[in-house]
Coordinates of C-alpha atoms in Angstrom, one line a residue:
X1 CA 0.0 0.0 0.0
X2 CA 2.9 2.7 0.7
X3 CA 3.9 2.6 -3.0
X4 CA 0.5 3.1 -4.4
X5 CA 0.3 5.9 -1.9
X6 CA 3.9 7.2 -3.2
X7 CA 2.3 6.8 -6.3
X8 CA -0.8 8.7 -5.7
X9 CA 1.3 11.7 -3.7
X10 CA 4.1 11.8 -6.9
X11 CA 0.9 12.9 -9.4
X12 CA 0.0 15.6 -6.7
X13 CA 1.4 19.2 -8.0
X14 CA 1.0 20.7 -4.8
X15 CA 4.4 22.2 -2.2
X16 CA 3.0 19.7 0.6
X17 CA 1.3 16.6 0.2
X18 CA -0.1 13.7 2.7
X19 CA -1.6 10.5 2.5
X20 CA -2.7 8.7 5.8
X21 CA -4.4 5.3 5.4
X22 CA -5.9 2.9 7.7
X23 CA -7.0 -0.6 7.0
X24 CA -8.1 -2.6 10.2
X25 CA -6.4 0.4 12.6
X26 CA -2.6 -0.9 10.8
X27 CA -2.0 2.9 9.5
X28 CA 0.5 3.9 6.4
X29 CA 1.5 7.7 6.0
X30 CA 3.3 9.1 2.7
X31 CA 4.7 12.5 2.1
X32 CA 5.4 14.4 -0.3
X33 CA 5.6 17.8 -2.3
X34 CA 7.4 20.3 -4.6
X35 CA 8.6 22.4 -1.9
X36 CA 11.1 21.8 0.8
X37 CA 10.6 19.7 3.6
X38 CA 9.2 22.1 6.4
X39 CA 11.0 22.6 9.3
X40 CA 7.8 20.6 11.3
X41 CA 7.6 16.9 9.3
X42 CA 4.1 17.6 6.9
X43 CA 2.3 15.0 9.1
X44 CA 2.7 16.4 12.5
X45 CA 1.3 19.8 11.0
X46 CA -2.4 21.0 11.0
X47 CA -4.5 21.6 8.0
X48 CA -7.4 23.5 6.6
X49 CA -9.9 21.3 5.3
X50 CA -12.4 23.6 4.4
X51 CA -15.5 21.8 4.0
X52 CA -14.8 18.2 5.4
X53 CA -15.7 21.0 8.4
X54 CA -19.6 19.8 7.9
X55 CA -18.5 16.3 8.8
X56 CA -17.9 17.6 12.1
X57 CA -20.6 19.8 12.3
X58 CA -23.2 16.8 11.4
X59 CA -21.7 14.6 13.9
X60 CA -21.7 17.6 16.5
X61 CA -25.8 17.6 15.2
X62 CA -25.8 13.8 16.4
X63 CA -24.6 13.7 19.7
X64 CA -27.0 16.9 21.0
X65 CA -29.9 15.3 19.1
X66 CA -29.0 12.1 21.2
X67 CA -28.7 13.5 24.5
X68 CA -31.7 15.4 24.0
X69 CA -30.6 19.1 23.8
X70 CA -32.9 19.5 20.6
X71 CA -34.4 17.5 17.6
X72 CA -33.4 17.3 14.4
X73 CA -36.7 18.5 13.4
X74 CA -36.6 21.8 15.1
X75 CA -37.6 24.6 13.8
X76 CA -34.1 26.4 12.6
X77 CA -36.2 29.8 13.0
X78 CA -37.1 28.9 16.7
X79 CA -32.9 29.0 17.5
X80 CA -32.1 31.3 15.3
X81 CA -31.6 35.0 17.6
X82 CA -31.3 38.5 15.7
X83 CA -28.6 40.6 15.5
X84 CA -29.6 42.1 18.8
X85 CA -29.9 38.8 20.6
X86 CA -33.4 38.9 20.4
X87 CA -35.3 35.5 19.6
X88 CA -36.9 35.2 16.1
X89 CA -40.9 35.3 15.4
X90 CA -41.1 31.2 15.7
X91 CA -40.3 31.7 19.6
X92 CA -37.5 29.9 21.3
X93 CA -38.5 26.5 23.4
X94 CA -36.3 26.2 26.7
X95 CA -35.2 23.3 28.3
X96 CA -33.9 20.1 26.7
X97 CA -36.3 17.7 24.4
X98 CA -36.9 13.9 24.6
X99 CA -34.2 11.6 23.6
X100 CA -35.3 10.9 19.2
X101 CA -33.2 7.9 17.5
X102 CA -19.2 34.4 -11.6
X103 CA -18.0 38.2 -9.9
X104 CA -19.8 41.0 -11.2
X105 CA -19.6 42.2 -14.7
X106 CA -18.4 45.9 -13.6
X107 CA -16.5 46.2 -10.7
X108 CA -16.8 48.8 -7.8
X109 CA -15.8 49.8 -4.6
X110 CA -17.4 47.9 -1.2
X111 CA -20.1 50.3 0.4
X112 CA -21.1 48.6 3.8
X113 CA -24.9 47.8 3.9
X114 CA -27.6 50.0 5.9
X115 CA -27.9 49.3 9.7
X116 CA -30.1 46.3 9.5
X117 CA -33.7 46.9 10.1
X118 CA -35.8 45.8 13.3
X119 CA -36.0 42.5 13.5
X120 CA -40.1 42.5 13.1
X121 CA -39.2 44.7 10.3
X122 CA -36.8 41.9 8.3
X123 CA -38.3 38.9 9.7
X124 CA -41.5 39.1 8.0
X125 CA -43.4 35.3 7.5
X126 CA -42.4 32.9 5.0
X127 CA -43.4 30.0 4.3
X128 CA -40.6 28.3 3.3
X129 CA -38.4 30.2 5.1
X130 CA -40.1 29.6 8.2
X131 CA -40.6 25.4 7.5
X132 CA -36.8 25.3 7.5
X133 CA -35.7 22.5 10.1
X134 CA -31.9 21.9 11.5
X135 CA -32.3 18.4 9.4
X136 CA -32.5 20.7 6.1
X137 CA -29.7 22.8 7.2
X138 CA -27.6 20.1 7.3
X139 CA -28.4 17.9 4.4
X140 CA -28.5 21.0 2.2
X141 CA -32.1 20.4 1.7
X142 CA -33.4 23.7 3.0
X143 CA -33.6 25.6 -0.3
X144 CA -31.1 28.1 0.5
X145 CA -28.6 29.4 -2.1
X146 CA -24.9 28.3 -1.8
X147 CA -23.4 31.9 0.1
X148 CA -26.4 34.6 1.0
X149 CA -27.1 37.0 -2.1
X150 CA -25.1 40.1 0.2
X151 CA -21.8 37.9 0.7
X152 CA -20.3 38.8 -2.9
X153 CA -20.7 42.6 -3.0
X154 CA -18.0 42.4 0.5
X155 CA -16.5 39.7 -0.7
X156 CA -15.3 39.4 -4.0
X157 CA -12.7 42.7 -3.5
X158 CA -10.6 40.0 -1.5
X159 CA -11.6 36.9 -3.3
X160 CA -8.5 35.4 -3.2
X161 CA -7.1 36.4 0.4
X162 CA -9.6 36.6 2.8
X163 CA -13.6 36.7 1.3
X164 CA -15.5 35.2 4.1
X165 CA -13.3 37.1 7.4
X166 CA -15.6 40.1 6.9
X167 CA -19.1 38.2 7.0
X168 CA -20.1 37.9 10.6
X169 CA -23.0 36.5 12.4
X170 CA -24.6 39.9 12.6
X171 CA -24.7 39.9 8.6
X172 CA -25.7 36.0 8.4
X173 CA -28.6 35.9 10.6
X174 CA -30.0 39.4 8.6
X175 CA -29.3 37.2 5.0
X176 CA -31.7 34.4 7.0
X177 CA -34.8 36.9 7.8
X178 CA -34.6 38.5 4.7
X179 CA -33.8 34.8 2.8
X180 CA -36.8 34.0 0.8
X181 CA -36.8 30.3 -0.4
X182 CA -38.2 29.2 -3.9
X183 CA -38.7 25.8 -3.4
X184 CA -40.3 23.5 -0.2
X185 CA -37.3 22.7 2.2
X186 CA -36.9 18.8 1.2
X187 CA -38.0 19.4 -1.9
X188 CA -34.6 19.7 -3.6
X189 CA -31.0 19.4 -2.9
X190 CA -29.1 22.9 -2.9
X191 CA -24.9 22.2 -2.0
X192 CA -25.4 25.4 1.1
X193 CA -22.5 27.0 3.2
X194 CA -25.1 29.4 4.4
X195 CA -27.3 26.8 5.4
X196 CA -24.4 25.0 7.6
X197 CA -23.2 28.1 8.6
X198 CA -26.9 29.1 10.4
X199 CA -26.7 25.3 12.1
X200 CA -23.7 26.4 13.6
X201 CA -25.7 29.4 15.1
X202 CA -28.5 27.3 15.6
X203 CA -26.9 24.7 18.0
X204 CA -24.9 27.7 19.6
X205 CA -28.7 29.1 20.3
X206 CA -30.2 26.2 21.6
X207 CA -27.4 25.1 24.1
X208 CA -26.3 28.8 25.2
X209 CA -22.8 27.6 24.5
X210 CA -20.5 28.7 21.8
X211 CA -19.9 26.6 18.6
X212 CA -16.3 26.0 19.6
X213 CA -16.6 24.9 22.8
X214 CA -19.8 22.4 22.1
X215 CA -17.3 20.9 19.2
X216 CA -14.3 20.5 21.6
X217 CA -17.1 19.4 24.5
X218 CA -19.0 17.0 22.8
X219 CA -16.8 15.7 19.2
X220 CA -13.2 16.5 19.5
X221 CA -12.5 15.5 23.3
X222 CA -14.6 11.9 23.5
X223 CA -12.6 10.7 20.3
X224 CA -9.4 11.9 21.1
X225 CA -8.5 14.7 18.3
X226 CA -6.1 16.8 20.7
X227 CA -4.6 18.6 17.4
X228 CA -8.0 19.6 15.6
X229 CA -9.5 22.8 16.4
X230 CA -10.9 26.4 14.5
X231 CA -8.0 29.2 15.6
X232 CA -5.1 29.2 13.6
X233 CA -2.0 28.5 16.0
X234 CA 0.8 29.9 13.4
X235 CA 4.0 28.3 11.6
X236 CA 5.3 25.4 12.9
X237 CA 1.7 24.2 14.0
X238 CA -0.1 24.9 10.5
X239 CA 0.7 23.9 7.7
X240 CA 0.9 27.2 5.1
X241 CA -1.6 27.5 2.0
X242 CA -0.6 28.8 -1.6
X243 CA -2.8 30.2 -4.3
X244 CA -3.1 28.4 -7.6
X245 CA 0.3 28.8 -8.7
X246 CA 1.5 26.5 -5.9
X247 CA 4.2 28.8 -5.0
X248 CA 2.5 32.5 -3.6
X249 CA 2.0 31.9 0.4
X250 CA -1.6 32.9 2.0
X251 CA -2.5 33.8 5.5
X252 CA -4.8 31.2 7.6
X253 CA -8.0 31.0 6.8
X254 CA -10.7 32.9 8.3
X255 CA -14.0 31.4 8.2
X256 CA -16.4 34.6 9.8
X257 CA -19.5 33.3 10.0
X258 CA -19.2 30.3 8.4
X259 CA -16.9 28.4 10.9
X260 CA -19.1 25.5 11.0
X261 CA -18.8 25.2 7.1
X262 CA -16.0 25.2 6.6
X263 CA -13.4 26.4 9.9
X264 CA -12.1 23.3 11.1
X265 CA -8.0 22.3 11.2
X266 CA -6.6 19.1 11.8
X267 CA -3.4 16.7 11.7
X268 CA -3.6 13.9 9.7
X269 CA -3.4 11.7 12.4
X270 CA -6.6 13.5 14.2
X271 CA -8.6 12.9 10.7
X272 CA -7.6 9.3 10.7
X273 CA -9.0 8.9 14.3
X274 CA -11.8 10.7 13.2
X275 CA -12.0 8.3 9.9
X276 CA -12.0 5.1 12.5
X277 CA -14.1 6.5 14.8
X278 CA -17.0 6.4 12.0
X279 CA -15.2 2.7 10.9
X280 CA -15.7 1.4 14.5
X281 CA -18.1 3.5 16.0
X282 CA -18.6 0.7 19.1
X283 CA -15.5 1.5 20.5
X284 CA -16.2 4.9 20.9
X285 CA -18.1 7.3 23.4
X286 CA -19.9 8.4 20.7
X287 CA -21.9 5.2 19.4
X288 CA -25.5 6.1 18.6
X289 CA -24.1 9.7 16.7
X290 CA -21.8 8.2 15.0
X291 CA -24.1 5.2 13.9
X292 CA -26.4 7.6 12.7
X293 CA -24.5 10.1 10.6
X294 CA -23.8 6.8 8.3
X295 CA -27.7 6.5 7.8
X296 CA -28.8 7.3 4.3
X297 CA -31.3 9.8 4.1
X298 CA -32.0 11.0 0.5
X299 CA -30.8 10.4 -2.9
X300 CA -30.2 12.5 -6.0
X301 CA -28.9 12.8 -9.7
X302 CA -29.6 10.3 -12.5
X303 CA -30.3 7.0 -11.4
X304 CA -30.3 8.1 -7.7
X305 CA -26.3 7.5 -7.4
X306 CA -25.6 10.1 -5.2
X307 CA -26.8 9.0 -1.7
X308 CA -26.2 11.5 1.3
X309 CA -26.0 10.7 4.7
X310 CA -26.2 13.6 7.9
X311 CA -22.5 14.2 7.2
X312 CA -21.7 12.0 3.8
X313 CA -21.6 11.5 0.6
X314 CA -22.0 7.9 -0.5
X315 CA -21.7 5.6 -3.3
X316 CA -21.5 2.0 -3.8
X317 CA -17.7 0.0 -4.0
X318 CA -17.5 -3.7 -3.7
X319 CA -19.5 -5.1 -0.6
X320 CA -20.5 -2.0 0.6
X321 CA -20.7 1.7 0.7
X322 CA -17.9 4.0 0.5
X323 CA -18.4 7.3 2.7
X324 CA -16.6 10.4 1.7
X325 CA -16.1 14.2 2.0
X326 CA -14.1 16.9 0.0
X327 CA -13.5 20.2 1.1
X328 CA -10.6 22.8 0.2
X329 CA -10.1 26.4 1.4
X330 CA -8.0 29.3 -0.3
X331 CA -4.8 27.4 -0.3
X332 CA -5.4 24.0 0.6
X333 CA -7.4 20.9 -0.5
X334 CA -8.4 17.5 1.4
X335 CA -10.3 14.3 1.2
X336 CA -11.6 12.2 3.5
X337 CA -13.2 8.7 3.0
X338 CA -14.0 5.4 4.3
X339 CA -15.3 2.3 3.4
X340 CA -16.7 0.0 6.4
X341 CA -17.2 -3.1 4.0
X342 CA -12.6 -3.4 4.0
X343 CA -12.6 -1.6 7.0
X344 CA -10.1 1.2 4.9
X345 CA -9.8 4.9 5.8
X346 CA -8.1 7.4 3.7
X347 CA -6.8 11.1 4.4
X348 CA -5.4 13.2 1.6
X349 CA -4.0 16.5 2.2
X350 CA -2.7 19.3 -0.1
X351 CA -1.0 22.7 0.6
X352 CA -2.3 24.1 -3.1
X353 CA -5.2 26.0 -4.0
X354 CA -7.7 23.5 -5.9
X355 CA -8.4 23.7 -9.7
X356 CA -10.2 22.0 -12.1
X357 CA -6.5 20.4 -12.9
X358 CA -5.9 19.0 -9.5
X359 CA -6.2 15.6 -9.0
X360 CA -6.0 14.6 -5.3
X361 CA -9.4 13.6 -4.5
X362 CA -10.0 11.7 -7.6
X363 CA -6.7 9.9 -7.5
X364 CA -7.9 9.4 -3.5
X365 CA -11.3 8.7 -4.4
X366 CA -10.0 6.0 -6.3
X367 CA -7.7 4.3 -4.5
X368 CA -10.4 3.9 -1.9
X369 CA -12.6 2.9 -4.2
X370 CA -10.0 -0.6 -5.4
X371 CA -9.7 -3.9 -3.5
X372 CA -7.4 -3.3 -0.9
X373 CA -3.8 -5.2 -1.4

């Protein structure tokens, strides 16, 4: 297996590369790259991987929906506060619930938006909007576009630095009472950072306790994952990002409001874990969650291939399904999969910027896909 891996990691045109594979807990790590070898090895170092983040977040959905702190089937509007603090028109239950199993043609300068309106003033009744559930949030089922329709005008000055740092909560809970859903929620599949980035609110709302410390709380601390976390910790502990040309260097990531999307960092040994965890979830604190983020609960695109889970994508290899996430950020690219049916896990890890050229998760994707040696 470490050649193919060599193999995979030689075709990868990216400064820092890492593959980290488990079959039956026996792990093999390769590494690679164009650039030097850092003065931290690559595998000891921390990556941005972008949106493999919702993997978290859906598990971190699990566990409170297990012990009880709310239902999948919540209202999202009902833990959803303004920008004052002040609860939205659905109300806000208390207490915990029972236990259920292309830029702009012209360009011109940023002008910040108006003070946002009263929330009775925004949050007007909608339908759709209001039939929104933390289920749909998370399974990109909730009709929301892909980044609210006010992200672009702030963003796309510093498209290729730093477009999401200047979104906040503030401005992402506004986007929501002013969001106005053309289809159903369930009623068609809609890929949604927004929507993942208001379930990070939304859990935040309904516990009283930041996102950060309900990840670290309830995800990162009963598996283990002692180098995975959301604040950038510098060189030497993270791994540095470049832009498409694999050589201009980029600051860390900042994820605004859409930490839950897309904020998470993590050593390849942490992903791993996290990959086995899902492999074995017995053995784990986290059991029921992690048993049920590997339900499938719809399916899409001709023929009904694609098959999503809470937190995955699935498709069919061999015996058995093959579970799997990609995600990338400015400057960096991963892939995460794992096939319960060979009892393989596989992390790949780039320090480039992704492009329609790269081939990391599909060389990845296929590797994981192949009888294992």
């Amino acid at each position: 297996m470490a050649e193919r891996l060599r193999a995979v990691a030689a075709e990868v045109d990216a400064p820092d590369v890492v593959l980290a594979y488990s079959r039956h807990g026996d792990r093999t790590v390769v590494t690679g790259g164009t650039a030097p070898c850092p003065a931290t090895a690559r595998e000891e170092l921390r990556y941005e991987i972008g949106s493999v983040s919702k993997t978290f977040t859906g598990l971190l959905l699990a566990v409170l929906a297990d012990r009880g702190d709310l239902r999948l089937t919540d209202r999202a509007a009902a833990h959803l506060p303004g920008p004052s603090g002040a609860p939205r028109t659905a109300g806000h239950r208390r207490g915990r619930h029972r236990r259920t199993s292309r830029p702009y043609p012209h360009p011109r300068p940023y002008v910040p938006p108006p003070a946002p309106l009263p929330l009775a003033a925004r949050a007007r009744a909608h339908p759709h909007r209001d039939a929104i559930t933390l289920l749909h949030l998370m399974t990109h089922t909730a009709g929301l576009p892909a980044l609210p329709r006010d992200f672009y005008p702030q963003g796309l000055p510093r498209w290729n630095t730093a477009p999401y740092a200047g979104y906040g909560t503030e401005r992402l809970l506004d986007a929501f009472a002013r969001s106005r859903p053309r289809h159903a929620p369930g009623s068609r599949w809609h890929y949604s950072n927004f929507g993942v980035a208001l379930l990070g609110t939304a859990t935040a709302r309904a516990t009283g306790t930041p996102y950060a410390e309900l990840l670290a709380r309830h995800v990162l601390a009963p598996l283990g994952l002692w180098h995975t976390g959301l604040a950038p910790a510098g060189p030497g502990v993270d791994a540095t990002g470049r832009r498409k040309d694999g050589v201009t260097e980029l600051p860390p990531f900042e994820a605004g409001a859409f930490t839950a999307a897309g904020g998470v960092r993590a050593a390849p040994g942490d992903l791993l874990t996290f990959l086995e965890a899902q492999l074995r979830p017995e053995e784990t604190p986290l059991h029921a969650a992690l048993t049920a983020v590997r339900l499938p609960l719809l399916r899409r695109g001709l023929g009904h291939r694609h098959t999503h889970t809470l937190t995955w994508f699935q498709h069919s290899a061999g015996d058995g399904p093959l579970y799997f996430h990609g995600g990338a950020t400015l400057g960096q690219e991963v892939f995460l999969g794992f096939r319960p049916d060979t009892g393989t896990a596989l992390v790949a890890l780039a320090t480039r910027r992704h492009t329609h050229a790269s081939v990391l998760a599909r060389r990845a994707y296929d590797l994981l896909a192949e009888a294992p040696l």
